PDB file of C-alpha atoms in Angstrom:
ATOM      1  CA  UNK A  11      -3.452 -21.437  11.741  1.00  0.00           C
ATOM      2  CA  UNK A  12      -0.122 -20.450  11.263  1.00  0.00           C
ATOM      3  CA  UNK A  13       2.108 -20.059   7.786  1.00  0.00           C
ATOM      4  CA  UNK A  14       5.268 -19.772   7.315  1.00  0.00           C
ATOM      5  CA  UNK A  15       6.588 -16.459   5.336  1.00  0.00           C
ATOM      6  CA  UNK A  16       9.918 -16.805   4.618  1.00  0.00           C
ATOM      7  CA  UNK A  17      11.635 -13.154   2.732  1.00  0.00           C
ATOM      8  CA  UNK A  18      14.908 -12.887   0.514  1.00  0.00           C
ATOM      9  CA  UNK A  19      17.694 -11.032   1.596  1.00  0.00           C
ATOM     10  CA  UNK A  20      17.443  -8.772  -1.095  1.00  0.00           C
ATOM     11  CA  UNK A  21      14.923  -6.572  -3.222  1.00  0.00           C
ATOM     12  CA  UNK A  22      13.569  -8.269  -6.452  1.00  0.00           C
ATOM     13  CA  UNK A  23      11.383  -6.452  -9.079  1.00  0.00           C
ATOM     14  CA  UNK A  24       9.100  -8.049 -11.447  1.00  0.00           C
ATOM     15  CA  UNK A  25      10.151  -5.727 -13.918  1.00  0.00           C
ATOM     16  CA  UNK A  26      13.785  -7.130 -13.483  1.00  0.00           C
ATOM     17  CA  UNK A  27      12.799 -10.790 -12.756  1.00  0.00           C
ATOM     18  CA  UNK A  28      10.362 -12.949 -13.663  1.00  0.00           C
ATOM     19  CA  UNK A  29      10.820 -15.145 -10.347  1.00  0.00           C
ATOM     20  CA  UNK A  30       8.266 -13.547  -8.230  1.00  0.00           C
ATOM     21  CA  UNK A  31       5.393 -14.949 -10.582  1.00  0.00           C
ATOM     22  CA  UNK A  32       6.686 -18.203 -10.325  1.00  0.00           C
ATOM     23  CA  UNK A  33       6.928 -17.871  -6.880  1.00  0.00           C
ATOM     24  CA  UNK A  34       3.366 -16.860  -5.961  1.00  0.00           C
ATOM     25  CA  UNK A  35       2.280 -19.504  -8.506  1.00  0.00           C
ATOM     26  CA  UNK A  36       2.809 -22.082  -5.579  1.00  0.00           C
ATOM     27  CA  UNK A  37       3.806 -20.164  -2.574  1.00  0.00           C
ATOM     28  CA  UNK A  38       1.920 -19.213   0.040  1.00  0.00           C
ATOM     29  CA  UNK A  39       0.039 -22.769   0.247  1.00  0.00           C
ATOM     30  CA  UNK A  40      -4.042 -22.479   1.270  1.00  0.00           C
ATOM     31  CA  UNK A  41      -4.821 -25.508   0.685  1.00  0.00           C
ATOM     32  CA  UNK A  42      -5.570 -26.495   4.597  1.00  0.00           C
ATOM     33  CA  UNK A  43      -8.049 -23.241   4.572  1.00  0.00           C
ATOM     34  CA  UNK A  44     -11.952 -23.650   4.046  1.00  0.00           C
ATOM     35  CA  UNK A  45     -14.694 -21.529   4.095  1.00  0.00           C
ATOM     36  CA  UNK A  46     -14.858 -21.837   7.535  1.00  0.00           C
ATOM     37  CA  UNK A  47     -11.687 -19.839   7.957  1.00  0.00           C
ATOM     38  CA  UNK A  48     -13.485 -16.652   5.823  1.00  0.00           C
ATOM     39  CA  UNK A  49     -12.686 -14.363   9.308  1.00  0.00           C
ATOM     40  CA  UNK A  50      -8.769 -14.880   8.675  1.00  0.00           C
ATOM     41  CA  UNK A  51      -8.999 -13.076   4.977  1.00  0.00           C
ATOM     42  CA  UNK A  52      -7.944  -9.896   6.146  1.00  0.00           C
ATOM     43  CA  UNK A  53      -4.771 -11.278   8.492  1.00  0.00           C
ATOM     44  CA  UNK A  54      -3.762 -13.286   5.173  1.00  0.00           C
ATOM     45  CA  UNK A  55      -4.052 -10.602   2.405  1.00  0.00           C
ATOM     46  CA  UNK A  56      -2.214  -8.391   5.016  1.00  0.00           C
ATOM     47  CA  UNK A  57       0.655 -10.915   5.120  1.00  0.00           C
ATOM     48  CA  UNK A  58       0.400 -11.717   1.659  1.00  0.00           C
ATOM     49  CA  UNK A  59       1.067  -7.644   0.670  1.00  0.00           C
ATOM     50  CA  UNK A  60       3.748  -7.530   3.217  1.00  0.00           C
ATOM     51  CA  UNK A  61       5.517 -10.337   2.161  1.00  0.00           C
ATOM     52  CA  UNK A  62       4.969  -9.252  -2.075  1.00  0.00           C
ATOM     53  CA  UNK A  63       6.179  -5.681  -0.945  1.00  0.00           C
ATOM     54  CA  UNK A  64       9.142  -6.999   0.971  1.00  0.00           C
ATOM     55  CA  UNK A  65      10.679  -8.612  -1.882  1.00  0.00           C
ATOM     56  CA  UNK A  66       9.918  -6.005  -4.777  1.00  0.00           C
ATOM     57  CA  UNK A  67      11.658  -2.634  -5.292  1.00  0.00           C
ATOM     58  CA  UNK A  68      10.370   0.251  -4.026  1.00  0.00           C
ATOM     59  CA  UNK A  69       9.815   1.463  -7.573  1.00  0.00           C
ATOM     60  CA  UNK A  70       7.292  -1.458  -8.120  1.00  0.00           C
ATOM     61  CA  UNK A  71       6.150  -1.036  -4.356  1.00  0.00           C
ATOM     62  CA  UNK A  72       5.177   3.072  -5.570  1.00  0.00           C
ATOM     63  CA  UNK A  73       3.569   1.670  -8.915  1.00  0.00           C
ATOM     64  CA  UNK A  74       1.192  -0.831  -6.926  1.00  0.00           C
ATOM     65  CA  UNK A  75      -0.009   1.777  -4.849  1.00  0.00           C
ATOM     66  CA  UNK A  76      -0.530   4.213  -7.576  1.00  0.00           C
ATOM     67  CA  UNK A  77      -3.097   2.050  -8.332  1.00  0.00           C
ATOM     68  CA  UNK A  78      -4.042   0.840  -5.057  1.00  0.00           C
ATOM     69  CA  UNK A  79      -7.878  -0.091  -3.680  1.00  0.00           C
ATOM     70  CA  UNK A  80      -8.177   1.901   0.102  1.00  0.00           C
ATOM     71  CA  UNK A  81     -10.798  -0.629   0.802  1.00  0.00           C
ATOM     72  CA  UNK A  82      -7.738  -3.322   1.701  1.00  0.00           C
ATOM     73  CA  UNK A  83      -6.510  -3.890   5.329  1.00  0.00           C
ATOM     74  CA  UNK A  84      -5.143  -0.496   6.252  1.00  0.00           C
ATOM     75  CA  UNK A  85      -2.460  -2.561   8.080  1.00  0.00           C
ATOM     76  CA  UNK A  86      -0.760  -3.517   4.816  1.00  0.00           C
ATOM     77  CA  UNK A  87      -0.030   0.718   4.504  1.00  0.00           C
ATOM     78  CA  UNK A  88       0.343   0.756   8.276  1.00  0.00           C
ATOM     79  CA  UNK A  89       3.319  -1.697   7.296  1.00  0.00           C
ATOM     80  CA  UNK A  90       4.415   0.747   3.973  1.00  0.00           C
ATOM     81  CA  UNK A  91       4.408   3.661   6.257  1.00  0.00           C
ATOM     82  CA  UNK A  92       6.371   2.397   8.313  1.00  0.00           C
ATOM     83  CA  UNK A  93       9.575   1.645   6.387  1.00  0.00           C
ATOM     84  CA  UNK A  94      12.794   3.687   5.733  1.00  0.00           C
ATOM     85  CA  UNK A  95      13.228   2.128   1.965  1.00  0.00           C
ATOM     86  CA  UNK A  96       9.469   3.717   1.030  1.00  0.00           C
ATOM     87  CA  UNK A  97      10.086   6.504  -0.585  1.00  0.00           C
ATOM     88  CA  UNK A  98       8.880   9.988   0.411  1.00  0.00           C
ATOM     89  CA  UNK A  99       6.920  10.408  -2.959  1.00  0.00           C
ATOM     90  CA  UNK A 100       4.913   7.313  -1.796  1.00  0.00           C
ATOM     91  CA  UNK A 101       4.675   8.176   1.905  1.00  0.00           C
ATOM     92  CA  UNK A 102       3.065  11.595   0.525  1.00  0.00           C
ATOM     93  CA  UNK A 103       0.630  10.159  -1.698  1.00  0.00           C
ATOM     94  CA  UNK A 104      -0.533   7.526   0.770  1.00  0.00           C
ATOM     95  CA  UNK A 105      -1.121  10.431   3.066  1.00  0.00           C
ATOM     96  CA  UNK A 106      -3.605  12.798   0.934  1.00  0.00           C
ATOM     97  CA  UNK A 107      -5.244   9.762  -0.503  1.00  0.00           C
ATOM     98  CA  UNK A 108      -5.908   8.972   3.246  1.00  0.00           C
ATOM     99  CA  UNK A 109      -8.055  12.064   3.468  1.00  0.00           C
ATOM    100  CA  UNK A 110      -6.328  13.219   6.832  1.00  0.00           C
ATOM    101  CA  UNK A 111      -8.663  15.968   7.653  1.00  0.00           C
ATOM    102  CA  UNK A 112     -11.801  13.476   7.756  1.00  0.00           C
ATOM    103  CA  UNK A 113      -9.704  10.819   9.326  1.00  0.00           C
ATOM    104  CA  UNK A 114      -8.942  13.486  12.200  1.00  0.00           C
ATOM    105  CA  UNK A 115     -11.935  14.852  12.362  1.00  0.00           C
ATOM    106  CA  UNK A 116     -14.024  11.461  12.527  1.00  0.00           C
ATOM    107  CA  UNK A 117     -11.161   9.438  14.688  1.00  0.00           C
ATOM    108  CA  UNK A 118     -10.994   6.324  12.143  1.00  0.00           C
ATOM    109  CA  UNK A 119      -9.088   4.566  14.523  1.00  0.00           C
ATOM    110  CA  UNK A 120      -7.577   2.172  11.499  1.00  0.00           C
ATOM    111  CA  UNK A 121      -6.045   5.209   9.708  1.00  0.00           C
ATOM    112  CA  UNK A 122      -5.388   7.495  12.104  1.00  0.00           C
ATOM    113  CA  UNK A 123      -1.560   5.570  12.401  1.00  0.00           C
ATOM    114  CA  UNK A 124      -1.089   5.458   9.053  1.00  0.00           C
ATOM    115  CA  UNK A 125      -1.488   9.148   9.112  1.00  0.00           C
ATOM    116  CA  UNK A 126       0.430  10.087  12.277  1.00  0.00           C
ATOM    117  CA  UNK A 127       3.298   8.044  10.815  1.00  0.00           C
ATOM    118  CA  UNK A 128       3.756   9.968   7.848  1.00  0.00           C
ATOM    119  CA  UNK A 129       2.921  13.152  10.154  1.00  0.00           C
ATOM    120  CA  UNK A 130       5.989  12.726  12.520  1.00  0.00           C
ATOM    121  CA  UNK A 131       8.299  11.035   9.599  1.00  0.00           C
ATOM    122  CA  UNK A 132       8.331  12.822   6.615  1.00  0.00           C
ATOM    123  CA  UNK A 133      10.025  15.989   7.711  1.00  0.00           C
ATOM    124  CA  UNK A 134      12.665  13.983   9.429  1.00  0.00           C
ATOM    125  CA  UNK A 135      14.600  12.205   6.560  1.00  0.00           C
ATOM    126  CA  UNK A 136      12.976   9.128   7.049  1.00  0.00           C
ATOM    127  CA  UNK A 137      12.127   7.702   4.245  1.00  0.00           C
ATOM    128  CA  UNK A 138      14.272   7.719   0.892  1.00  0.00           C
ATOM    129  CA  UNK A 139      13.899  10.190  -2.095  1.00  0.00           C
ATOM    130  CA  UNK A 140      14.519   8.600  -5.197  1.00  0.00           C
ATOM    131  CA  UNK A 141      13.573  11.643  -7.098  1.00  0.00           C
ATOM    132  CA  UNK A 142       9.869  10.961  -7.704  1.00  0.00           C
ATOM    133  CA  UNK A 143       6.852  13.631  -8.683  1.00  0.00           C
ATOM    134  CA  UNK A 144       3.836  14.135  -6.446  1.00  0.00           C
ATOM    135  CA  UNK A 145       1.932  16.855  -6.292  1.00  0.00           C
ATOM    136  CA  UNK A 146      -0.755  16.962  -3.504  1.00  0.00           C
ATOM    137  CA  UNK A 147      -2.323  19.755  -5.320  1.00  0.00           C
ATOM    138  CA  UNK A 148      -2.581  18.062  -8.393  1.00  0.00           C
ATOM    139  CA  UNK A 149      -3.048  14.141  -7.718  1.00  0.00           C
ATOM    140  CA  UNK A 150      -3.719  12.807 -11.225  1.00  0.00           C
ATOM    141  CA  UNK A 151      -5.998  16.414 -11.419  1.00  0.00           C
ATOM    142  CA  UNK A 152      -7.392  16.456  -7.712  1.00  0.00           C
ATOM    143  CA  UNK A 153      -6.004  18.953  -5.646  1.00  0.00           C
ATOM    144  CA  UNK A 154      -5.852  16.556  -2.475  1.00  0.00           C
ATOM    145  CA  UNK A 155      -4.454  19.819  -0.006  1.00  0.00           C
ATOM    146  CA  UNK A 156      -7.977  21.834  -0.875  1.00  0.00           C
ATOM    147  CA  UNK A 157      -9.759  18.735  -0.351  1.00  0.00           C
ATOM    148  CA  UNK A 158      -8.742  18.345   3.323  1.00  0.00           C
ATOM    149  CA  UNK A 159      -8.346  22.027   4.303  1.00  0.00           C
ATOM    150  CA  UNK A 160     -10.852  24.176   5.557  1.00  0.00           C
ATOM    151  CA  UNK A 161      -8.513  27.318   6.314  1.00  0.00           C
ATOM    152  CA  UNK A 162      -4.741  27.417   5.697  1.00  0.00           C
ATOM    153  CA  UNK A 163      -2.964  24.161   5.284  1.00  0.00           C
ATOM    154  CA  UNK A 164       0.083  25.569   6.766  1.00  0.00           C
ATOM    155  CA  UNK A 165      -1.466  25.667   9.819  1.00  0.00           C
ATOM    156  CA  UNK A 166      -2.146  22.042   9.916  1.00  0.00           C
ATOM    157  CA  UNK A 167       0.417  20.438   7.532  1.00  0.00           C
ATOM    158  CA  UNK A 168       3.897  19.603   8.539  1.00  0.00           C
ATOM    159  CA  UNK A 169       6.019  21.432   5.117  1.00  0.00           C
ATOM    160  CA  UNK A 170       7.284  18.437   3.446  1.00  0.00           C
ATOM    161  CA  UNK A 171       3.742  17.017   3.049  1.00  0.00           C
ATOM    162  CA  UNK A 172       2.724  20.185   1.213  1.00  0.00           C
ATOM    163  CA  UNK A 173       5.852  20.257  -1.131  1.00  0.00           C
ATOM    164  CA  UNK A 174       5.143  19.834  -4.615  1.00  0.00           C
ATOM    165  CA  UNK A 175       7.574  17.179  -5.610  1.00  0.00           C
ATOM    166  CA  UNK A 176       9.479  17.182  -9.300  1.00  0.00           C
ATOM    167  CA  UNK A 177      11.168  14.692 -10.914  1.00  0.00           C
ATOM    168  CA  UNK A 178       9.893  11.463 -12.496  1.00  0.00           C
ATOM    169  CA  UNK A 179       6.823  10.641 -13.017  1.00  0.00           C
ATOM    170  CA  UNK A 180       5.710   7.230 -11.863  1.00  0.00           C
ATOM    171  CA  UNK A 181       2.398   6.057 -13.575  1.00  0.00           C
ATOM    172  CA  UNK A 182      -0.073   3.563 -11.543  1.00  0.00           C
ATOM    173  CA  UNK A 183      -0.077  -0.044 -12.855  1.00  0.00           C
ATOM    174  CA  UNK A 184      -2.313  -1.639 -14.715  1.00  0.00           C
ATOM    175  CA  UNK A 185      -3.975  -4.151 -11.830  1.00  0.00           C
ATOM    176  CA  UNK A 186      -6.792  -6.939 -11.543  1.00  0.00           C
ATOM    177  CA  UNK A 187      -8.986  -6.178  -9.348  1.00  0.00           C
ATOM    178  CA  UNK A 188      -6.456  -3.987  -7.854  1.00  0.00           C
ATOM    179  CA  UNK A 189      -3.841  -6.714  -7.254  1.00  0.00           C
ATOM    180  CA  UNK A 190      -0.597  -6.679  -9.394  1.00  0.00           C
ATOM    181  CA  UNK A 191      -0.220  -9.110 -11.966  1.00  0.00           C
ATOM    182  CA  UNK A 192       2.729 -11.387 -10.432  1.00  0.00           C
ATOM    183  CA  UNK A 193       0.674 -11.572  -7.183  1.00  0.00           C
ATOM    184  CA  UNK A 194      -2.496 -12.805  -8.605  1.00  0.00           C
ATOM    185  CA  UNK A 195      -2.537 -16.259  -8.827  1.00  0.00           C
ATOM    186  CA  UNK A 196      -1.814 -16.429  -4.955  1.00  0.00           C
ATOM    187  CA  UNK A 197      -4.758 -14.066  -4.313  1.00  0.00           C
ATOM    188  CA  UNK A 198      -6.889 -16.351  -6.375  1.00  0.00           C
ATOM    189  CA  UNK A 199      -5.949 -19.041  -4.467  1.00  0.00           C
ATOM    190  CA  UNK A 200      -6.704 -17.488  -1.353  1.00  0.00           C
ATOM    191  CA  UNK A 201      -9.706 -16.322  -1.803  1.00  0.00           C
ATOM    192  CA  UNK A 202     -11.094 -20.177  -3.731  1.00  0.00           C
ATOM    193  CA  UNK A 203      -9.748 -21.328  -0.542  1.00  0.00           C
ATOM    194  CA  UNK A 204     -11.864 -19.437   1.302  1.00  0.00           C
ATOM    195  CA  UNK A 205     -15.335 -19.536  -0.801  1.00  0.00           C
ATOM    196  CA  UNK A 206     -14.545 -15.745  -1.405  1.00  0.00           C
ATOM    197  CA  UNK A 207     -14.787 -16.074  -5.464  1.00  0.00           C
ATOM    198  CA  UNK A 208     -16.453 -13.416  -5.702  1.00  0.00           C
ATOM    199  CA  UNK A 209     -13.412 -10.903  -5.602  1.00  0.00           C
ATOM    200  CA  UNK A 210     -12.462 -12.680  -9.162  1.00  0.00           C
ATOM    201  CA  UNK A 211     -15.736 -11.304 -11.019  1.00  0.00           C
TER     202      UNK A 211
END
């Protein structure tokens, strides 16, 4: 089954304008997907993030995964990790949240691009640095770098994923079931469409 996912030329942030939850309201449109189609979920909520993430600004792109659920299709940060407008604050985060040492050390095939990504881009002025904090030492109190190091992390860690970042402090949002507010009612739809109701409890 194929949809059509159509982008704007430029960013837009629900904190800005109010157009993105009148868009999901009606767009994308499931209603020619049954419960019979349950195997596609992951493919759709993977567009469905990519397309919501295209649009917003990468301030409201860093918020939403401040508060994101790692149980989602890793594809969706495969896609995050992957872009020059992320921001390095984000890129970082992602990363230690990842748990790189077990990913490495168990070969989770899913994560282990997400991880390389960050890995070979972060030290080469990839992504953008809007000034955000991060602190992989002290991620909202867990120190993520002693969490995946058994020795000395700079043996293992590229610099720019150990840095300690300053500057502002961007707080998670608040989320249903992980998914941000403007997004919702096309998640809901989705997952009605697919007998998946469930995820709304």
């Amino acid at each position: 089954m194929i949809f059509s996912w159509f982008r704007k030329q430029t960013s837009v942030s629900p904190q800005e304008d109010g157009s993105l939850k009148d868009l999901y309201s009606r767009f994308p449109d499931y209603s020619a997907l049954t419960p019979e189609d349950e195997d596609q979920f992951d493919d759709l909520l993977t567009q469905l993030f990519i397309d919501y993430f295209g649009r917003v600004s990468t301030l409201r792109r860093h918020e939403v995964l401040a508060s994101w659920n790692y149980d989602f299709p890793k594809a969706i940060l495969e896609w995050v990790v992957s872009q020059a407008d992320t921001d390095i604050a984000t890129a970082q985060m992602i990363y230690w949240r990842m748990e790189p040492e077990s990913v490495r050390d168990y070969e989770v095939e899913e994560d282990l691009p997400i991880v390389e990504t960050v890995e070979q881009r972060i030290g080469q002025g990839f992504y953008q640095d809007n000034g955000w904090a991060y602190d992989p030492r002290n991620d909202n109190g867990c120190n993520e770098v002693k969490s995946n190091t058994d020795s000395t992390p700079e043996d293992f860690y590229p610099p720019e994923l150990l840095k300690a970042r300053t500057g502002r402090h961007i707080e998670g949002i608040q989320t249903n079931n992980a998914i941000p507010e403007e997004l919702y009612p096309a998640f809901a739809r989705l997952v009605k469409a697919l007998g998946l109701d469930f995820y709304l409890e």
